[in-house]
Short mmCIF file of C-alpha atoms (C1' of nucleotides) in Angstrom, two decimals:
data_model
loop_
_atom_site.label_atom_id
_atom_site.label_comp_id
_atom_site.label_asym_id
_atom_site.label_seq_id
_atom_site.Cartn_x
_atom_site.Cartn_y
_atom_site.Cartn_z
CA MET A 339 235.62 -37.73 39.44
CA ALA A 340 238.82 -39.12 37.97
CA GLY A 341 241.11 -40.81 40.47
CA MET A 342 238.34 -40.78 43.01
CA LYS A 343 238.51 -44.01 44.93
CA GLU A 344 235.38 -45.47 46.36
CA ILE A 345 235.51 -45.24 50.14
CA ARG A 346 234.76 -48.47 51.92
CA TRP A 347 233.56 -47.35 55.32
CA LEU A 348 233.41 -49.79 58.19
CA ASP A 349 230.07 -51.49 58.57
CA GLU A 350 228.51 -52.06 61.95
CA ARG A 351 230.31 -55.34 62.67
CA GLU A 352 233.65 -53.98 61.59
CA MET A 353 233.25 -50.81 63.59
CA ALA A 354 232.27 -52.81 66.66
CA ALA A 355 235.38 -54.94 66.29
CA TRP A 356 237.64 -51.93 65.84
CA THR A 357 236.29 -49.95 68.79
CA ALA A 358 236.30 -52.99 71.03
CA PHE A 359 239.88 -53.65 70.02
CA LEU A 360 240.86 -50.06 70.72
CA GLU A 361 239.30 -49.88 74.15
CA ALA A 362 240.26 -53.36 75.29
CA SER A 363 243.87 -53.11 74.24
CA HIS A 364 244.30 -49.67 75.78
CA ARG A 365 242.88 -50.90 79.04
CA VAL A 366 244.90 -54.10 79.02
CA PHE A 367 248.13 -52.21 78.42
CA ARG A 368 247.29 -49.69 81.07
CA SER A 369 246.50 -52.40 83.58
CA VAL A 370 249.67 -54.35 82.88
CA GLU A 371 251.77 -51.21 82.93
CA GLN A 372 250.33 -50.22 86.27
CA GLN A 373 251.02 -53.58 87.86
CA LEU A 374 254.63 -53.65 86.74
CA LYS A 375 255.27 -50.10 87.87
CA ASP A 376 253.69 -50.67 91.28
CA ASP A 377 255.08 -54.08 92.08
CA ALA A 378 258.42 -54.18 90.29
CA GLY A 379 259.30 -50.59 89.40
CA LEU A 380 259.53 -51.52 85.75
CA SER A 381 257.79 -50.13 82.71
CA HIS A 382 256.35 -52.63 80.26
CA PRO A 383 258.98 -51.83 77.61
CA GLN A 384 261.65 -52.50 80.21
CA TYR A 385 260.05 -55.79 81.19
CA GLU A 386 259.90 -56.85 77.57
CA ILE A 387 263.57 -56.06 77.17
CA LEU A 388 264.42 -58.25 80.13
CA VAL A 389 262.35 -61.09 78.71
CA LYS A 390 264.03 -60.93 75.33
CA LEU A 391 267.45 -60.82 76.94
CA ALA A 392 266.62 -63.77 79.16
CA ALA A 393 265.65 -65.75 76.09
CA ALA A 394 268.89 -64.78 74.38
CA GLY A 395 271.08 -66.26 77.09
CA ARG A 396 274.77 -65.52 77.52
CA ALA A 397 275.25 -64.40 73.97
CA GLY A 398 272.87 -61.48 74.33
CA ILE A 399 271.22 -59.63 71.45
CA ARG A 400 272.20 -56.86 69.13
CA MET A 401 270.48 -53.55 69.75
CA THR A 402 268.89 -53.35 66.32
CA GLU A 403 267.51 -56.85 66.57
CA LEU A 404 266.04 -55.95 69.94
CA ALA A 405 264.48 -52.76 68.60
CA ASP A 406 262.84 -54.64 65.74
CA SER A 407 261.34 -57.30 67.93
CA LEU A 408 260.11 -54.70 70.41
CA ILE A 409 258.55 -52.32 67.89
CA THR A 410 260.03 -49.25 69.56
CA SER A 411 262.37 -46.85 67.82
CA LYS A 412 266.10 -47.35 68.07
CA SER A 413 266.58 -44.21 70.11
CA GLY A 414 263.87 -45.30 72.50
CA LEU A 415 265.65 -48.59 72.99
CA THR A 416 268.98 -46.88 73.64
CA TYR A 417 267.29 -44.86 76.35
CA GLN A 418 265.58 -47.80 78.04
CA VAL A 419 268.63 -50.01 77.94
CA GLY A 420 270.51 -47.11 79.45
CA GLN A 421 268.02 -46.98 82.30
CA LEU A 422 268.29 -50.70 82.90
CA GLU A 423 272.05 -50.50 82.78
CA LYS A 424 272.05 -47.78 85.45
CA ARG A 425 270.20 -50.15 87.72
CA GLY A 426 272.60 -52.94 86.95
CA LEU A 427 270.00 -55.19 85.34
CA VAL A 428 271.55 -55.16 81.89
CA ALA A 429 275.10 -54.99 80.58
CA ARG A 430 276.37 -53.79 77.24
CA ARG A 431 279.25 -55.37 75.41
CA ALA A 432 280.98 -54.66 72.17
CA CYS A 433 279.86 -57.05 69.48
CA PRO A 434 282.61 -59.51 68.50
CA THR A 435 281.84 -59.53 64.78
CA ASP A 436 281.09 -55.85 64.27
CA VAL A 437 282.97 -53.09 66.04
CA ARG A 438 280.02 -50.73 65.73
CA GLY A 439 277.67 -53.27 67.20
CA VAL A 440 276.54 -53.54 70.79
CA THR A 441 275.06 -56.63 72.34
CA ALA A 442 272.97 -56.33 75.48
CA THR A 443 272.98 -59.12 78.03
CA LEU A 444 271.12 -59.79 81.24
CA THR A 445 273.12 -59.54 84.45
CA GLU A 446 272.53 -61.79 87.43
CA ALA A 447 270.64 -58.94 89.09
CA GLY A 448 268.59 -58.63 85.93
CA ARG A 449 267.75 -62.31 85.96
CA THR A 450 266.70 -62.01 89.59
CA ALA A 451 264.59 -58.91 88.95
CA LEU A 452 262.83 -60.67 86.10
CA ALA A 453 262.18 -63.76 88.19
CA GLU A 454 260.67 -61.62 90.92
CA ALA A 455 258.56 -59.57 88.56
CA ALA A 456 257.25 -62.42 86.44
CA PRO A 457 254.66 -64.02 88.74
CA GLY A 458 252.80 -60.78 89.40
CA HIS A 459 252.99 -59.86 85.75
CA VAL A 460 251.61 -63.18 84.57
CA ALA A 461 248.80 -62.95 87.11
CA ARG A 462 247.83 -59.54 85.81
CA VAL A 463 247.99 -60.68 82.20
CA ARG A 464 245.56 -63.43 83.11
CA GLU A 465 243.24 -61.09 84.95
CA ALA A 466 243.26 -58.47 82.26
CA LEU A 467 243.03 -60.67 79.18
CA ILE A 468 243.74 -64.37 79.08
CA ASP A 469 241.32 -65.65 81.72
CA THR A 470 238.52 -63.59 80.20
CA LEU A 471 238.71 -65.63 77.00
CA ASP A 472 237.51 -69.17 76.45
CA ARG A 473 239.55 -71.82 74.72
CA GLU A 474 238.21 -71.16 71.26
CA GLU A 475 238.51 -67.39 71.47
CA LEU A 476 242.09 -67.79 72.60
CA ALA A 477 242.92 -69.94 69.61
CA THR A 478 241.20 -67.60 67.17
CA LEU A 479 242.90 -64.59 68.64
CA ALA A 480 246.31 -66.20 68.47
CA ARG A 481 245.86 -67.28 64.88
CA ALA A 482 244.36 -64.02 63.63
CA PHE A 483 246.82 -61.75 65.38
CA ALA A 484 249.77 -63.81 64.30
CA ARG A 485 248.63 -63.18 60.74
CA VAL A 486 248.13 -59.47 61.38
CA GLY A 487 251.57 -59.11 62.91
CA GLN A 488 253.11 -61.08 60.09
CA ARG A 489 251.65 -58.81 57.43
CA LEU A 490 252.67 -55.60 59.13
CA ARG A 491 256.20 -56.84 59.52
CA ASP A 492 256.81 -56.04 55.84
CA MET B 861 254.90 -72.07 102.48
CA ALA B 862 251.99 -70.27 104.11
CA GLY B 863 250.35 -67.65 101.91
CA MET B 864 252.29 -68.93 98.94
CA LYS B 865 250.00 -68.84 95.95
CA GLU B 866 250.46 -71.35 93.23
CA ILE B 867 251.71 -69.59 90.14
CA ARG B 868 249.72 -70.35 87.03
CA TRP B 869 252.16 -69.72 84.22
CA LEU B 870 250.94 -69.28 80.68
CA ASP B 871 250.91 -72.50 78.70
CA GLU B 872 252.00 -72.60 75.09
CA ARG B 873 248.65 -71.60 73.62
CA GLU B 874 248.18 -68.77 76.07
CA MET B 875 251.67 -67.46 75.54
CA ALA B 876 251.21 -67.56 71.79
CA ALA B 877 248.00 -65.56 72.10
CA TRP B 878 249.60 -62.99 74.39
CA THR B 879 252.69 -62.42 72.29
CA ALA B 880 250.69 -62.30 69.08
CA PHE B 881 248.39 -59.77 70.69
CA LEU B 882 251.33 -57.67 71.86
CA GLU B 883 253.07 -57.57 68.53
CA ALA B 884 250.00 -57.16 66.38
CA SER B 885 248.48 -54.38 68.43
CA HIS B 886 251.76 -52.47 68.63
CA ARG B 887 252.18 -52.68 64.90
CA VAL B 888 248.58 -51.77 64.17
CA PHE B 889 248.78 -48.70 66.38
CA ARG B 890 252.06 -47.68 64.89
CA SER B 891 250.72 -48.03 61.38
CA VAL B 892 247.58 -46.07 62.10
CA GLU B 893 249.49 -43.39 63.95
CA GLN B 894 251.85 -43.02 61.04
CA GLN B 895 249.10 -42.62 58.49
CA LEU B 896 247.29 -39.97 60.49
CA LYS B 897 250.47 -38.01 61.14
CA ASP B 898 251.56 -38.11 57.51
CA ASP B 899 248.24 -37.45 55.83
CA ALA B 900 246.32 -35.31 58.29
CA GLY B 901 248.86 -33.97 60.78
CA LEU B 902 246.94 -35.53 63.63
CA SER B 903 247.99 -37.96 66.33
CA HIS B 904 245.69 -40.88 67.00
CA PRO B 905 244.61 -39.48 70.38
CA GLN B 906 243.69 -36.25 68.63
CA TYR B 907 241.73 -38.10 65.98
CA GLU B 908 239.84 -39.99 68.63
CA ILE B 909 238.97 -36.75 70.39
CA LEU B 910 237.55 -35.35 67.17
CA VAL B 911 235.48 -38.50 66.64
CA LYS B 912 234.02 -38.39 70.13
CA LEU B 913 233.21 -34.72 69.77
CA ALA B 914 231.57 -35.28 66.41
CA ALA B 915 229.38 -37.92 67.99
CA ALA B 916 228.47 -35.56 70.81
CA GLY B 917 227.06 -32.90 68.50
CA ARG B 918 226.38 -29.31 69.51
CA ALA B 919 226.17 -30.09 73.20
CA GLY B 920 229.78 -31.24 73.38
CA ILE B 921 231.24 -33.41 76.13
CA ARG B 922 232.64 -32.79 79.54
CA MET B 923 236.40 -33.16 79.85
CA THR B 924 236.26 -35.92 82.44
CA GLU B 925 233.81 -37.93 80.40
CA LEU B 926 236.10 -37.58 77.41
CA ALA B 927 239.14 -38.66 79.41
CA ASP B 928 237.33 -41.75 80.63
CA SER B 929 236.20 -42.83 77.21
CA LEU B 930 239.64 -42.20 75.75
CA ILE B 931 241.62 -43.99 78.48
CA THR B 932 244.19 -41.21 78.72
CA SER B 933 244.90 -39.26 81.88
CA LYS B 934 243.06 -36.03 82.57
CA SER B 935 246.18 -33.94 82.20
CA GLY B 936 246.94 -35.60 78.90
CA LEU B 937 243.51 -34.69 77.65
CA THR B 938 243.92 -31.07 78.75
CA TYR B 939 247.09 -30.93 76.71
CA GLN B 940 245.65 -32.47 73.56
CA VAL B 941 242.47 -30.42 73.66
CA GLY B 942 244.71 -27.40 74.07
CA GLN B 943 246.59 -28.36 70.92
CA LEU B 944 243.39 -28.85 68.97
CA GLU B 945 242.03 -25.56 70.26
CA LYS B 946 245.16 -23.76 69.04
CA ARG B 947 244.45 -25.05 65.57
CA GLY B 948 240.83 -23.99 65.82
CA LEU B 949 239.46 -27.51 65.54
CA VAL B 950 237.92 -27.61 68.99
CA ALA B 951 236.29 -25.00 71.24
CA ARG B 952 235.92 -24.97 75.00
CA ARG B 953 232.88 -23.62 76.80
CA ALA B 954 231.92 -23.30 80.42
CA CYS B 955 229.55 -26.03 81.44
CA PRO B 956 226.03 -24.70 82.13
CA THR B 957 225.29 -26.97 85.10
CA ASP B 958 228.67 -26.89 86.81
CA VAL B 959 230.81 -23.79 87.06
CA ARG B 960 233.98 -25.86 87.33
CA GLY B 961 233.07 -27.90 84.29
CA VAL B 962 234.28 -27.43 80.74
CA THR B 963 232.61 -28.88 77.70
CA ALA B 964 234.55 -29.33 74.50
CA THR B 965 232.81 -28.99 71.15
CA LEU B 966 233.85 -29.46 67.55
CA THR B 967 234.18 -26.31 65.44
CA GLU B 968 233.29 -26.18 61.77
CA ALA B 969 236.96 -26.38 60.94
CA GLY B 970 237.18 -29.42 63.22
CA ARG B 971 234.31 -31.09 61.44
CA THR B 972 235.99 -30.43 58.13
CA ALA B 973 239.36 -31.71 59.32
CA LEU B 974 237.73 -34.90 60.56
CA ALA B 975 235.87 -35.39 57.29
CA GLU B 976 239.11 -35.01 55.37
CA ALA B 977 241.08 -37.31 57.63
CA ALA B 978 238.50 -40.07 57.91
CA PRO B 979 238.79 -41.80 54.50
CA GLY B 980 242.54 -42.30 54.75
CA HIS B 981 242.25 -43.41 58.32
CA VAL B 982 239.56 -45.98 57.56
CA ALA B 983 241.58 -47.30 54.65
CA ARG B 984 244.58 -47.81 56.91
CA VAL B 985 242.51 -49.47 59.61
CA ARG B 986 241.33 -51.91 56.97
CA GLU B 987 244.81 -52.56 55.68
CA ALA B 988 246.33 -52.99 59.10
CA LEU B 989 243.65 -55.04 60.78
CA ILE B 990 240.09 -55.44 59.53
CA ASP B 991 240.71 -56.78 56.05
CA THR B 992 243.18 -59.31 57.39
CA LEU B 993 240.43 -61.02 59.38
CA ASP B 994 237.67 -63.24 58.05
CA ARG B 995 234.05 -62.89 59.03
CA GLU B 996 234.21 -65.29 61.93
CA GLU B 997 237.43 -63.92 63.37
CA LEU B 998 235.97 -60.46 63.25
CA ALA B 999 232.91 -61.55 65.18
CA THR B 1000 234.98 -63.41 67.76
CA LEU B 1001 237.31 -60.48 68.23
CA ALA B 1002 234.44 -58.06 68.69
CA ARG B 1003 232.67 -60.27 71.19
CA ALA B 1004 235.75 -61.23 73.20
CA PHE B 1005 237.25 -57.76 73.35
CA ALA B 1006 233.96 -56.16 74.26
CA ARG B 1007 233.95 -58.45 77.27
CA VAL B 1008 237.56 -57.66 78.12
CA GLY B 1009 236.94 -53.92 77.92
CA GLN B 1010 233.81 -54.27 79.98
CA ARG B 1011 235.60 -56.04 82.80
CA LEU B 1012 238.48 -53.62 82.96
CA ARG B 1013 236.10 -50.70 83.11
CA ASP B 1014 235.49 -51.50 86.77
"C1'" DG C 762 292.83 -50.93 47.64
"C1'" DC C 763 289.34 -47.63 47.84
"C1'" DA C 764 285.28 -44.70 46.72
"C1'" DG C 765 280.32 -44.76 47.70
"C1'" DG C 766 276.41 -46.28 49.70
"C1'" DG C 767 274.41 -48.54 53.51
"C1'" DT C 768 274.34 -49.91 58.55
"C1'" DG C 769 274.67 -49.64 63.94
"C1'" DA C 770 274.13 -47.09 67.76
"C1'" DT C 771 274.03 -42.85 70.04
"C1'" DT C 772 272.92 -37.97 70.79
"C1'" DC C 773 270.04 -34.11 70.48
"C1'" DC C 774 265.70 -31.76 70.37
"C1'" DA C 775 260.86 -31.05 70.35
"C1'" DA C 776 256.56 -33.18 71.50
"C1'" DT C 777 254.01 -35.83 74.46
"C1'" DT C 778 252.66 -38.46 78.78
"C1'" DT C 779 251.80 -39.11 83.57
"C1'" DG C 780 251.04 -38.37 88.53
"C1'" DA C 781 251.04 -35.06 92.14
"C1'" DA C 782 249.81 -30.73 93.74
"C1'" DC C 783 246.49 -27.19 93.43
"C1'" DA C 784 242.36 -24.05 93.47
"C1'" DA C 785 237.68 -23.64 92.92
"C1'" DC C 786 233.53 -25.57 93.37
"C1'" DA C 787 229.74 -29.29 94.33
"C1'" DT C 788 227.41 -32.39 97.51
"C1'" DG C 789 225.75 -34.75 101.40
"C1'" DC C 790 224.93 -34.85 106.14
"C1'" DC C 791 224.19 -32.99 110.52
"C1'" DG D 1401 223.46 -22.87 107.31
"C1'" DG D 1402 228.09 -25.01 107.83
"C1'" DC D 1403 231.55 -28.36 107.43
"C1'" DA D 1404 233.82 -32.51 105.68
"C1'" DT D 1405 234.56 -34.87 101.54
"C1'" DG D 1406 234.78 -35.60 96.74
"C1'" DT D 1407 234.95 -33.46 91.89
"C1'" DT D 1408 236.65 -30.77 88.09
"C1'" DG D 1409 240.05 -29.09 85.28
"C1'" DT D 1410 244.60 -27.07 85.07
"C1'" DT D 1411 249.47 -26.55 86.03
"C1'" DC D 1412 253.86 -28.25 87.10
"C1'" DA D 1413 258.00 -31.21 86.94
"C1'" DA D 1414 259.97 -35.46 85.53
"C1'" DA D 1415 260.11 -39.26 82.47
"C1'" DT D 1416 259.57 -40.99 78.05
"C1'" DT D 1417 259.09 -41.02 72.96
"C1'" DG D 1418 260.26 -40.55 68.03
"C1'" DG D 1419 262.82 -38.53 64.22
"C1'" DA D 1420 266.71 -36.15 62.29
"C1'" DA D 1421 271.37 -35.56 62.52
"C1'" DT D 1422 275.75 -37.59 63.53
"C1'" DC D 1423 279.83 -40.48 63.72
"C1'" DA D 1424 282.14 -44.57 63.06
"C1'" DC D 1425 282.22 -48.45 60.66
"C1'" DC D 1426 281.01 -52.48 57.14
"C1'" DC D 1427 280.79 -53.95 52.48
"C1'" DT D 1428 280.34 -54.22 47.43
"C1'" DG D 1429 282.07 -53.23 42.94
"C1'" DC D 1430 285.55 -51.55 40.34
#
DNA sequence: GCAGGGTGATTCCAATTTGAACAACATGCC
DNA sequence: GGCATGTTGTTCAAATTGGAATCACCCTGC
């Protein structure tokens, strides 16, 4: 059996963690997505874009940087920013330092839309996840997932 | 300000947990999806369908039951089962107790495909998530997320 | 300066997802 | 029995996604 690697299956605890993670995260995303769509007419990717742009201020962010921080593909980002631009929530500008570059910025309407969407979104995030966890679980989750995200970033 | 609810924003700890959860879960899913696509030609939803069917044995499962346990929409399930049926990995039968019903079952080829895909998948799940967590984090995650999933099921 | 390789964003296409509409059937209640 | 109501699974159209190809541009080394 040369080259045959030993397979380390998941034991009961590991499997329980994995399946719980799968179900819970799917349901949380679905719940959050639903709320945003119903109450603000935004998809979650779109909401995340608005949040990142709000944090970036007047300067805006480069498309690639946005795509990296949002995990979606570049083409997906182009599409979503296009949608937001159609609605007047986001503006595109040529990047000053790189002619190829495009920086996206939040418009006033975008800032308003985000401000109106945020309370309902936060409430749903609490309902779906945060308020279900106690203080210690919250801390553990934050620490562990920060590490997981960190590792996968490379 | 009648009817005005106080908005409970996320404090620093809560926000850290939420953003870490968002990033980590996106990256984990992306990583797992990639591995399955590259090594087995399966999407993660398809893999999950095969797993559920394998667990169901000869009797198979009703479509609706499958859709519920997999979180996807009914029409999405119809599509994916259709794809798997095309490849001969899954078979559909009329349900004995309900003429409208359809039960999906795993074919021999499906069982084989799952057996071949499983080792690589498990290895990636370990790499992306499980092996990054220590014993206590794993237990906390399993317990907390089981509760989260439970609540959202209603 | 300028060739070559790499980068930034978009476009295009095929695959997938979802909700609504639909048809056929089940179920409970009178 | 007969009807109102809810289920079951599929089909349809519209929206979204990711990857490959593309075009224009930056940059390094020579």
